[in-house]
Amino acid sequence: MKLRASNWLILLAGAGMSADSGLATYENAPTEYREMCDPAKLAKSPSIFQRFWLGFSQFYIETESHAGYSILDKWCKGGRLPNLKQRASSSWYVYTSNVDGHFKRFQSFVDSTCEIHGNANEYRCASGIGFASGRRRLGWKKWNDDIHPTDMCSDHVVKIDPVLDDLIESKNVLLCKHCLAPMRPNVLMFHDTDQNVLDPINHHRELYQKWESIVEGDVANKNSKLVILEIGCGPNVPAVRQESEEVLVDCVDKLKSHRSSG
C-alpha cells in the first residue's frame, strides 16, 4: 500500500540487480579484471585492453534483462503506481553502480538514470588519461607527447552495439576519429583521472542531486510520500547503499526543520 501511495520513487540498484540477469559482479569477475580496470593498461597494450572490454560489452549487450526491469518500468511509465505523476521532472530516478546499461533499455529510465560508474556500452576518446585536473601526470610523458587531442575529443562518444561485431571480427583497435587515440569504455576505473569520463559522470550526478533536492523539499513542505527502494546493494561497493541512507537522513532532517519552524 505504501508503494502504491508514493509520489516519488528512488530506485537504488547495486550488483545484485545485474547478477539476476546472469551478469558477472565485481566479486566473481575474471581474475584479470583488476589489471584491466586501469587506464595504464590501455596505454601499454591498447589491443589487449580493448579486446577485454569489448568482451564485457558484448556480454552486457547480448544478455537479456531479467523480468525485474520490466516490472519497474510498468510501475513508472506503465502507470502501475498511479501517484507517480508526470511532472516537468520525472517522479522517479535510478541511482546505480552498475555499468551494464540495462536500465536504459527501458523507456522509463532513459532520462532518469544516474550511472555513477559510467556505462560500458559507450566508448570515449582516451586522450585524457595522462592528465589529472588539467596537468600532466607523472609517468605519462610518452603517452602525452604522442597524443594530440582536439576540442572535439571530450564529446566524442561511440555507441558500441552497432559496431561491436565488426570490431571483434577485424581485431582492429577502435580509435578516436578526431585525434586517433585509442577509445576506452565510458567506465570509471582504478586510478582514473580522465576528464572525458569524469565530467559526464559528474554531470549526471549533478542532475540527480538537483532532482533529489526537489524531492526532499516536496516531502518536507507538501507532505509528499517518497519510497526509497534498494535492490541488490551490498557492502563491497557501498556507495549506493550509502546514498539511500543519506537521502533518508536528509528527508528526516528537513521534515523536523519544517515542523519546528511551523
PDB file of C-alpha atoms in Angstrom:
ATOM      1  CA  MET A   1       0.000   0.000   0.000  1.00  0.00           C
ATOM      2  CA  LYS A   2       2.834   2.437   0.825  1.00  0.00           C
ATOM      3  CA  LEU A   3       4.401   1.796  -2.575  1.00  0.00           C
ATOM      4  CA  ARG A   4       1.135   2.450  -4.415  1.00  0.00           C
ATOM      5  CA  ALA A   5       0.685   5.677  -2.471  1.00  0.00           C
ATOM      6  CA  SER A   6       4.145   7.014  -3.301  1.00  0.00           C
ATOM      7  CA  ASN A   7       4.511  10.357  -5.080  1.00  0.00           C
ATOM      8  CA  TRP A   8       8.246   9.919  -5.598  1.00  0.00           C
ATOM      9  CA  LEU A   9      10.361   6.809  -6.107  1.00  0.00           C
ATOM     10  CA  ILE A  10      14.132   6.358  -5.874  1.00  0.00           C
ATOM     11  CA  LEU A  11      15.476   3.041  -7.141  1.00  0.00           C
ATOM     12  CA  LEU A  12      18.972   2.319  -5.879  1.00  0.00           C
ATOM     13  CA  ALA A  13      20.494  -0.652  -7.680  1.00  0.00           C
ATOM     14  CA  GLY A  14      23.713  -2.495  -6.928  1.00  0.00           C
ATOM     15  CA  ALA A  15      25.445  -5.532  -8.342  1.00  0.00           C
ATOM     16  CA  GLY A  16      22.682  -7.900  -7.273  1.00  0.00           C
ATOM     17  CA  MET A  17      20.379  -6.317  -9.857  1.00  0.00           C
ATOM     18  CA  SER A  18      22.827  -7.273 -12.607  1.00  0.00           C
ATOM     19  CA  ALA A  19      23.561 -10.693 -11.146  1.00  0.00           C
ATOM     20  CA  ASP A  20      19.936 -11.762 -11.516  1.00  0.00           C
ATOM     21  CA  SER A  21      20.368 -11.391 -15.288  1.00  0.00           C
ATOM     22  CA  GLY A  22      23.386 -13.693 -15.135  1.00  0.00           C
ATOM     23  CA  LEU A  23      25.977 -10.922 -15.395  1.00  0.00           C
ATOM     24  CA  ALA A  24      29.269 -11.048 -13.519  1.00  0.00           C
ATOM     25  CA  THR A  25      29.690  -8.858 -10.449  1.00  0.00           C
ATOM     26  CA  TYR A  26      32.906  -7.428  -9.014  1.00  0.00           C
ATOM     27  CA  GLU A  27      33.166 -10.389  -6.647  1.00  0.00           C
ATOM     28  CA  ASN A  28      33.127 -13.021  -9.413  1.00  0.00           C
ATOM     29  CA  ALA A  29      34.694 -11.065 -12.278  1.00  0.00           C
ATOM     30  CA  PRO A  30      37.617 -12.650 -14.175  1.00  0.00           C
ATOM     31  CA  THR A  31      40.936 -12.587 -12.339  1.00  0.00           C
ATOM     32  CA  GLU A  32      42.399 -10.125 -14.853  1.00  0.00           C
ATOM     33  CA  TYR A  33      39.597  -7.618 -14.218  1.00  0.00           C
ATOM     34  CA  ARG A  34      41.581  -5.570 -11.670  1.00  0.00           C
ATOM     35  CA  GLU A  35      44.525  -5.332 -14.071  1.00  0.00           C
ATOM     36  CA  MET A  36      42.309  -4.309 -16.983  1.00  0.00           C
ATOM     37  CA  CYS A  37      40.302  -1.847 -14.915  1.00  0.00           C
ATOM     38  CA  ASP A  38      43.156   0.645 -15.067  1.00  0.00           C
ATOM     39  CA  PRO A  39      43.787   3.205 -17.846  1.00  0.00           C
ATOM     40  CA  ALA A  40      47.517   2.451 -17.602  1.00  0.00           C
ATOM     41  CA  LYS A  41      46.831  -0.907 -19.239  1.00  0.00           C
ATOM     42  CA  LEU A  42      45.334   0.884 -22.230  1.00  0.00           C
ATOM     43  CA  ALA A  43      48.476   2.974 -22.608  1.00  0.00           C
ATOM     44  CA  LYS A  44      50.702  -0.135 -22.519  1.00  0.00           C
ATOM     45  CA  SER A  45      48.557  -2.552 -24.550  1.00  0.00           C
ATOM     46  CA  PRO A  46      45.663  -0.888 -26.399  1.00  0.00           C
ATOM     47  CA  SER A  47      44.645  -4.014 -28.291  1.00  0.00           C
ATOM     48  CA  ILE A  48      44.630  -6.324 -25.242  1.00  0.00           C
ATOM     49  CA  PHE A  49      42.767  -3.702 -23.217  1.00  0.00           C
ATOM     50  CA  GLN A  50      40.093  -3.190 -25.861  1.00  0.00           C
ATOM     51  CA  ARG A  51      39.659  -6.935 -26.511  1.00  0.00           C
ATOM     52  CA  PHE A  52      38.947  -7.442 -22.822  1.00  0.00           C
ATOM     53  CA  TRP A  53      36.427  -4.618 -22.544  1.00  0.00           C
ATOM     54  CA  LEU A  54      34.742  -5.384 -25.856  1.00  0.00           C
ATOM     55  CA  GLY A  55      34.150  -8.862 -24.480  1.00  0.00           C
ATOM     56  CA  PHE A  56      32.419  -7.338 -21.469  1.00  0.00           C
ATOM     57  CA  SER A  57      30.376  -5.026 -23.698  1.00  0.00           C
ATOM     58  CA  GLN A  58      29.328  -7.945 -25.874  1.00  0.00           C
ATOM     59  CA  PHE A  59      28.205  -9.938 -22.833  1.00  0.00           C
ATOM     60  CA  TYR A  60      26.223  -6.986 -21.467  1.00  0.00           C
ATOM     61  CA  ILE A  61      24.549  -6.343 -24.821  1.00  0.00           C
ATOM     62  CA  GLU A  62      23.698  -9.964 -25.586  1.00  0.00           C
ATOM     63  CA  THR A  63      22.353 -10.763 -22.107  1.00  0.00           C
ATOM     64  CA  GLU A  64      18.608 -10.418 -21.679  1.00  0.00           C
ATOM     65  CA  SER A  65      17.468  -8.191 -18.828  1.00  0.00           C
ATOM     66  CA  HIS A  66      15.613 -10.120 -16.138  1.00  0.00           C
ATOM     67  CA  ALA A  67      11.912  -9.563 -15.504  1.00  0.00           C
ATOM     68  CA  GLY A  68      12.523  -7.156 -12.638  1.00  0.00           C
ATOM     69  CA  TYR A  69      13.385  -4.340 -15.043  1.00  0.00           C
ATOM     70  CA  SER A  70      10.071  -4.720 -16.854  1.00  0.00           C
ATOM     71  CA  ILE A  71       8.213  -4.696 -13.535  1.00  0.00           C
ATOM     72  CA  LEU A  72       9.886  -1.435 -12.529  1.00  0.00           C
ATOM     73  CA  ASP A  73       9.159   0.028 -15.971  1.00  0.00           C
ATOM     74  CA  LYS A  74       5.459  -0.795 -15.529  1.00  0.00           C
ATOM     75  CA  TRP A  75       5.468   0.816 -12.099  1.00  0.00           C
ATOM     76  CA  CYS A  76       6.726   4.070 -13.601  1.00  0.00           C
ATOM     77  CA  LYS A  77       5.696   4.976 -17.157  1.00  0.00           C
ATOM     78  CA  GLY A  78       3.373   1.964 -17.223  1.00  0.00           C
ATOM     79  CA  GLY A  79       1.160   3.623 -14.626  1.00  0.00           C
ATOM     80  CA  ARG A  80       1.044   0.773 -12.106  1.00  0.00           C
ATOM     81  CA  LEU A  81       1.867   3.315  -9.394  1.00  0.00           C
ATOM     82  CA  PRO A  82      -0.875   5.888 -10.019  1.00  0.00           C
ATOM     83  CA  ASN A  83       0.529   8.618  -7.758  1.00  0.00           C
ATOM     84  CA  LEU A  84       3.786   8.872  -9.711  1.00  0.00           C
ATOM     85  CA  LYS A  85       2.504  11.808 -11.720  1.00  0.00           C
ATOM     86  CA  GLN A  86       4.093  13.122 -14.883  1.00  0.00           C
ATOM     87  CA  ARG A  87       5.867  16.366 -13.986  1.00  0.00           C
ATOM     88  CA  ALA A  88       8.363  18.649 -15.675  1.00  0.00           C
ATOM     89  CA  SER A  89      10.905  16.383 -13.982  1.00  0.00           C
ATOM     90  CA  SER A  90      10.419  12.657 -13.542  1.00  0.00           C
ATOM     91  CA  SER A  91       8.722  11.300 -10.420  1.00  0.00           C
ATOM     92  CA  TRP A  92      11.332   8.535 -10.234  1.00  0.00           C
ATOM     93  CA  TYR A  93      15.069   8.138 -10.572  1.00  0.00           C
ATOM     94  CA  VAL A  94      17.534   5.242 -10.764  1.00  0.00           C
ATOM     95  CA  TYR A  95      20.844   5.552  -8.940  1.00  0.00           C
ATOM     96  CA  THR A  96      23.123   2.646  -9.836  1.00  0.00           C
ATOM     97  CA  SER A  97      26.727   1.498  -9.674  1.00  0.00           C
ATOM     98  CA  ASN A  98      26.170  -0.996 -12.495  1.00  0.00           C
ATOM     99  CA  VAL A  99      27.855  -0.342 -15.839  1.00  0.00           C
ATOM    100  CA  ASP A 100      25.849  -2.781 -17.985  1.00  0.00           C
ATOM    101  CA  GLY A 101      23.399  -0.151 -19.265  1.00  0.00           C
ATOM    102  CA  HIS A 102      20.355  -2.401 -18.769  1.00  0.00           C
ATOM    103  CA  PHE A 103      18.162   0.230 -17.101  1.00  0.00           C
ATOM    104  CA  LYS A 104      18.415   2.441 -20.176  1.00  0.00           C
ATOM    105  CA  ARG A 105      16.834  -0.286 -22.305  1.00  0.00           C
ATOM    106  CA  PHE A 106      13.519   0.707 -20.736  1.00  0.00           C
ATOM    107  CA  GLN A 107      11.679   3.883 -21.652  1.00  0.00           C
ATOM    108  CA  SER A 108      11.009   4.837 -18.042  1.00  0.00           C
ATOM    109  CA  PHE A 109      14.690   5.170 -17.269  1.00  0.00           C
ATOM    110  CA  VAL A 110      16.350   6.559 -20.399  1.00  0.00           C
ATOM    111  CA  ASP A 111      16.457  10.097 -18.989  1.00  0.00           C
ATOM    112  CA  SER A 112      16.237   9.326 -15.276  1.00  0.00           C
ATOM    113  CA  THR A 113      19.207   7.077 -14.551  1.00  0.00           C
ATOM    114  CA  CYS A 114      22.383   8.134 -12.776  1.00  0.00           C
ATOM    115  CA  GLU A 115      25.134   5.616 -13.593  1.00  0.00           C
ATOM    116  CA  ILE A 116      27.748   6.620 -11.016  1.00  0.00           C
ATOM    117  CA  HIS A 117      30.442   4.398 -12.556  1.00  0.00           C
ATOM    118  CA  GLY A 118      29.508   5.010 -16.195  1.00  0.00           C
ATOM    119  CA  ASN A 119      28.333   2.717 -18.984  1.00  0.00           C
ATOM    120  CA  ALA A 120      30.472   0.022 -20.635  1.00  0.00           C
ATOM    121  CA  ASN A 121      28.386   0.111 -23.815  1.00  0.00           C
ATOM    122  CA  GLU A 122      29.664   3.583 -24.663  1.00  0.00           C
ATOM    123  CA  TYR A 123      33.258   4.335 -25.664  1.00  0.00           C
ATOM    124  CA  ARG A 124      35.082   7.655 -25.339  1.00  0.00           C
ATOM    125  CA  CYS A 125      38.358   9.113 -26.518  1.00  0.00           C
ATOM    126  CA  ALA A 126      41.120   8.132 -24.063  1.00  0.00           C
ATOM    127  CA  SER A 127      43.353  11.121 -24.824  1.00  0.00           C
ATOM    128  CA  GLY A 128      42.829  12.497 -21.308  1.00  0.00           C
ATOM    129  CA  ILE A 129      44.119   9.534 -19.302  1.00  0.00           C
ATOM    130  CA  GLY A 130      47.580  11.110 -18.953  1.00  0.00           C
ATOM    131  CA  PHE A 131      46.228  14.220 -17.243  1.00  0.00           C
ATOM    132  CA  ALA A 132      44.850  14.972 -13.790  1.00  0.00           C
ATOM    133  CA  SER A 133      42.962  18.208 -13.139  1.00  0.00           C
ATOM    134  CA  GLY A 134      44.380  19.671 -16.357  1.00  0.00           C
ATOM    135  CA  ARG A 135      48.003  18.876 -15.520  1.00  0.00           C
ATOM    136  CA  ARG A 136      50.261  16.162 -16.928  1.00  0.00           C
ATOM    137  CA  ARG A 137      50.502  13.083 -14.714  1.00  0.00           C
ATOM    138  CA  LEU A 138      53.885  11.834 -13.566  1.00  0.00           C
ATOM    139  CA  GLY A 139      54.959   8.813 -15.608  1.00  0.00           C
ATOM    140  CA  TRP A 140      52.759   9.617 -18.622  1.00  0.00           C
ATOM    141  CA  LYS A 141      55.254  11.652 -20.692  1.00  0.00           C
ATOM    142  CA  LYS A 142      55.372   9.307 -23.692  1.00  0.00           C
ATOM    143  CA  TRP A 143      51.577   8.999 -23.870  1.00  0.00           C
ATOM    144  CA  ASN A 144      51.054  12.754 -23.613  1.00  0.00           C
ATOM    145  CA  ASP A 145      53.777  13.501 -26.171  1.00  0.00           C
ATOM    146  CA  ASP A 146      52.284  11.035 -28.665  1.00  0.00           C
ATOM    147  CA  ILE A 147      48.608  12.017 -28.283  1.00  0.00           C
ATOM    148  CA  HIS A 148      47.286  15.300 -29.664  1.00  0.00           C
ATOM    149  CA  PRO A 149      43.637  15.783 -28.633  1.00  0.00           C
ATOM    150  CA  THR A 150      41.324  18.334 -30.197  1.00  0.00           C
ATOM    151  CA  ASP A 151      38.482  20.272 -28.614  1.00  0.00           C
ATOM    152  CA  MET A 152      36.025  17.731 -30.036  1.00  0.00           C
ATOM    153  CA  CYS A 153      37.564  14.696 -28.323  1.00  0.00           C
ATOM    154  CA  SER A 154      35.794  15.233 -24.999  1.00  0.00           C
ATOM    155  CA  ASP A 155      32.356  14.988 -26.630  1.00  0.00           C
ATOM    156  CA  HIS A 156      33.129  12.068 -28.928  1.00  0.00           C
ATOM    157  CA  VAL A 157      31.052   9.054 -27.845  1.00  0.00           C
ATOM    158  CA  VAL A 158      30.649   5.789 -29.750  1.00  0.00           C
ATOM    159  CA  LYS A 159      27.658   3.564 -29.020  1.00  0.00           C
ATOM    160  CA  ILE A 160      29.403   0.234 -29.254  1.00  0.00           C
ATOM    161  CA  ASP A 161      26.466  -2.018 -30.157  1.00  0.00           C
ATOM    162  CA  PRO A 162      26.247  -1.148 -33.900  1.00  0.00           C
ATOM    163  CA  VAL A 163      29.998  -1.623 -34.487  1.00  0.00           C
ATOM    164  CA  LEU A 164      30.749  -4.390 -31.981  1.00  0.00           C
ATOM    165  CA  ASP A 165      30.630  -7.374 -34.343  1.00  0.00           C
ATOM    166  CA  ASP A 166      32.903  -5.712 -36.903  1.00  0.00           C
ATOM    167  CA  LEU A 167      35.418  -4.728 -34.211  1.00  0.00           C
ATOM    168  CA  ILE A 168      35.572  -8.220 -32.744  1.00  0.00           C
ATOM    169  CA  GLU A 169      35.912  -9.843 -36.168  1.00  0.00           C
ATOM    170  CA  SER A 170      38.523  -7.413 -37.501  1.00  0.00           C
ATOM    171  CA  LYS A 171      40.517  -7.194 -34.244  1.00  0.00           C
ATOM    172  CA  ASN A 172      41.206  -3.561 -35.096  1.00  0.00           C
ATOM    173  CA  VAL A 173      41.742  -1.043 -32.305  1.00  0.00           C
ATOM    174  CA  LEU A 174      38.884   1.460 -32.120  1.00  0.00           C
ATOM    175  CA  LEU A 175      40.381   4.941 -32.488  1.00  0.00           C
ATOM    176  CA  CYS A 176      39.031   8.424 -31.845  1.00  0.00           C
ATOM    177  CA  LYS A 177      38.153   9.954 -35.197  1.00  0.00           C
ATOM    178  CA  HIS A 178      39.437  13.362 -34.070  1.00  0.00           C
ATOM    179  CA  CYS A 179      42.906  12.570 -32.663  1.00  0.00           C
ATOM    180  CA  LEU A 180      43.415   8.839 -33.416  1.00  0.00           C
ATOM    181  CA  ALA A 181      43.919   7.996 -29.740  1.00  0.00           C
ATOM    182  CA  PRO A 182      42.534   4.611 -28.656  1.00  0.00           C
ATOM    183  CA  MET A 183      38.979   4.658 -27.348  1.00  0.00           C
ATOM    184  CA  ARG A 184      38.071   3.416 -23.883  1.00  0.00           C
ATOM    185  CA  PRO A 185      34.843   2.288 -22.226  1.00  0.00           C
ATOM    186  CA  ASN A 186      32.936   5.086 -20.543  1.00  0.00           C
ATOM    187  CA  VAL A 187      33.591   3.457 -17.161  1.00  0.00           C
ATOM    188  CA  LEU A 188      35.223   4.866 -14.050  1.00  0.00           C
ATOM    189  CA  MET A 189      38.334   2.752 -13.387  1.00  0.00           C
ATOM    190  CA  PHE A 190      41.008   2.481 -10.704  1.00  0.00           C
ATOM    191  CA  HIS A 191      43.418   5.461 -10.674  1.00  0.00           C
ATOM    192  CA  ASP A 192      41.184   7.179 -13.252  1.00  0.00           C
ATOM    193  CA  THR A 193      41.753  10.909 -13.810  1.00  0.00           C
ATOM    194  CA  ASP A 194      40.331  11.126 -17.350  1.00  0.00           C
ATOM    195  CA  GLN A 195      38.066  14.170 -17.573  1.00  0.00           C
ATOM    196  CA  ASN A 196      36.490  12.763 -20.749  1.00  0.00           C
ATOM    197  CA  VAL A 197      34.868  10.175 -18.447  1.00  0.00           C
ATOM    198  CA  LEU A 198      34.734  12.027 -15.132  1.00  0.00           C
ATOM    199  CA  ASP A 199      32.966  15.126 -16.480  1.00  0.00           C
ATOM    200  CA  PRO A 200      29.874  13.382 -17.939  1.00  0.00           C
ATOM    201  CA  ILE A 201      29.564  11.147 -14.865  1.00  0.00           C
ATOM    202  CA  ASN A 202      29.711  14.210 -12.608  1.00  0.00           C
ATOM    203  CA  HIS A 203      27.186  15.986 -14.831  1.00  0.00           C
ATOM    204  CA  HIS A 204      24.689  13.160 -14.380  1.00  0.00           C
ATOM    205  CA  ARG A 205      25.359  13.136 -10.649  1.00  0.00           C
ATOM    206  CA  GLU A 206      24.546  16.850 -10.539  1.00  0.00           C
ATOM    207  CA  LEU A 207      21.278  16.301 -12.423  1.00  0.00           C
ATOM    208  CA  TYR A 208      20.345  13.595  -9.937  1.00  0.00           C
ATOM    209  CA  GLN A 209      21.281  15.791  -6.959  1.00  0.00           C
ATOM    210  CA  LYS A 210      19.091  18.630  -8.260  1.00  0.00           C
ATOM    211  CA  TRP A 211      16.195  16.190  -8.646  1.00  0.00           C
ATOM    212  CA  GLU A 212      16.802  14.790  -5.165  1.00  0.00           C
ATOM    213  CA  SER A 213      16.718  18.301  -3.693  1.00  0.00           C
ATOM    214  CA  ILE A 214      13.316  18.923  -5.311  1.00  0.00           C
ATOM    215  CA  VAL A 215      12.015  15.652  -3.882  1.00  0.00           C
ATOM    216  CA  GLU A 216      13.273  16.356  -0.369  1.00  0.00           C
ATOM    217  CA  GLY A 217      11.667  19.798  -0.433  1.00  0.00           C
ATOM    218  CA  ASP A 218       8.389  18.348  -1.641  1.00  0.00           C
ATOM    219  CA  VAL A 219       8.418  15.709   1.095  1.00  0.00           C
ATOM    220  CA  ALA A 220       9.141  18.285   3.801  1.00  0.00           C
ATOM    221  CA  ASN A 221       6.848  21.090   2.635  1.00  0.00           C
ATOM    222  CA  LYS A 222       3.943  19.298   0.949  1.00  0.00           C
ATOM    223  CA  ASN A 223       3.823  16.031   2.882  1.00  0.00           C
ATOM    224  CA  SER A 224       4.505  14.077  -0.300  1.00  0.00           C
ATOM    225  CA  LYS A 225       5.305  10.396   0.010  1.00  0.00           C
ATOM    226  CA  LEU A 226       8.717   9.097  -1.006  1.00  0.00           C
ATOM    227  CA  VAL A 227       9.700   5.440  -1.374  1.00  0.00           C
ATOM    228  CA  ILE A 228      13.422   4.580  -1.309  1.00  0.00           C
ATOM    229  CA  LEU A 229      13.930   1.100  -2.737  1.00  0.00           C
ATOM    230  CA  GLU A 230      17.297  -0.673  -2.577  1.00  0.00           C
ATOM    231  CA  ILE A 231      17.807  -3.566  -4.989  1.00  0.00           C
ATOM    232  CA  GLY A 232      20.897  -5.757  -4.855  1.00  0.00           C
ATOM    233  CA  CYS A 233      23.023  -3.324  -2.850  1.00  0.00           C
ATOM    234  CA  GLY A 234      25.870  -4.936  -0.928  1.00  0.00           C
ATOM    235  CA  PRO A 235      28.761  -3.831   1.306  1.00  0.00           C
ATOM    236  CA  ASN A 236      31.576  -4.399  -1.207  1.00  0.00           C
ATOM    237  CA  VAL A 237      30.633  -1.335  -3.271  1.00  0.00           C
ATOM    238  CA  PRO A 238      28.902   0.701  -0.549  1.00  0.00           C
ATOM    239  CA  ALA A 239      28.262   3.935  -2.489  1.00  0.00           C
ATOM    240  CA  VAL A 240      24.705   3.027  -3.492  1.00  0.00           C
ATOM    241  CA  ARG A 241      23.637   1.877  -0.033  1.00  0.00           C
ATOM    242  CA  GLN A 242      25.218   4.989   1.468  1.00  0.00           C
ATOM    243  CA  GLU A 243      23.237   7.163  -0.922  1.00  0.00           C
ATOM    244  CA  SER A 244      19.934   5.632   0.189  1.00  0.00           C
ATOM    245  CA  GLU A 245      20.844   6.249   3.829  1.00  0.00           C
ATOM    246  CA  GLU A 246      21.840   9.841   3.098  1.00  0.00           C
ATOM    247  CA  VAL A 247      18.568  10.556   1.290  1.00  0.00           C
ATOM    248  CA  LEU A 248      16.592   9.178   4.223  1.00  0.00           C
ATOM    249  CA  VAL A 249      18.563  11.238   6.756  1.00  0.00           C
ATOM    250  CA  ASP A 250      18.182  14.406   4.645  1.00  0.00           C
ATOM    251  CA  CYS A 251      14.421  13.916   4.375  1.00  0.00           C
ATOM    252  CA  VAL A 252      14.035  13.321   8.111  1.00  0.00           C
ATOM    253  CA  ASP A 253      16.134  16.389   8.931  1.00  0.00           C
ATOM    254  CA  LYS A 254      14.107  18.592   6.577  1.00  0.00           C
ATOM    255  CA  LEU A 255      10.826  17.281   7.977  1.00  0.00           C
ATOM    256  CA  LYS A 256      11.980  18.055  11.526  1.00  0.00           C
ATOM    257  CA  SER A 257      13.120  21.518  10.488  1.00  0.00           C
ATOM    258  CA  HIS A 258       9.842  22.251   8.712  1.00  0.00           C
ATOM    259  CA  ARG A 259       7.725  21.108  11.635  1.00  0.00           C
ATOM    260  CA  SER A 260       9.771  23.012  14.213  1.00  0.00           C
ATOM    261  CA  SER A 261       9.514  26.226  12.176  1.00  0.00           C
ATOM    262  CA  GLY A 262       5.769  25.748  11.631  1.00  0.00           C
TER     263      GLY A 262
END
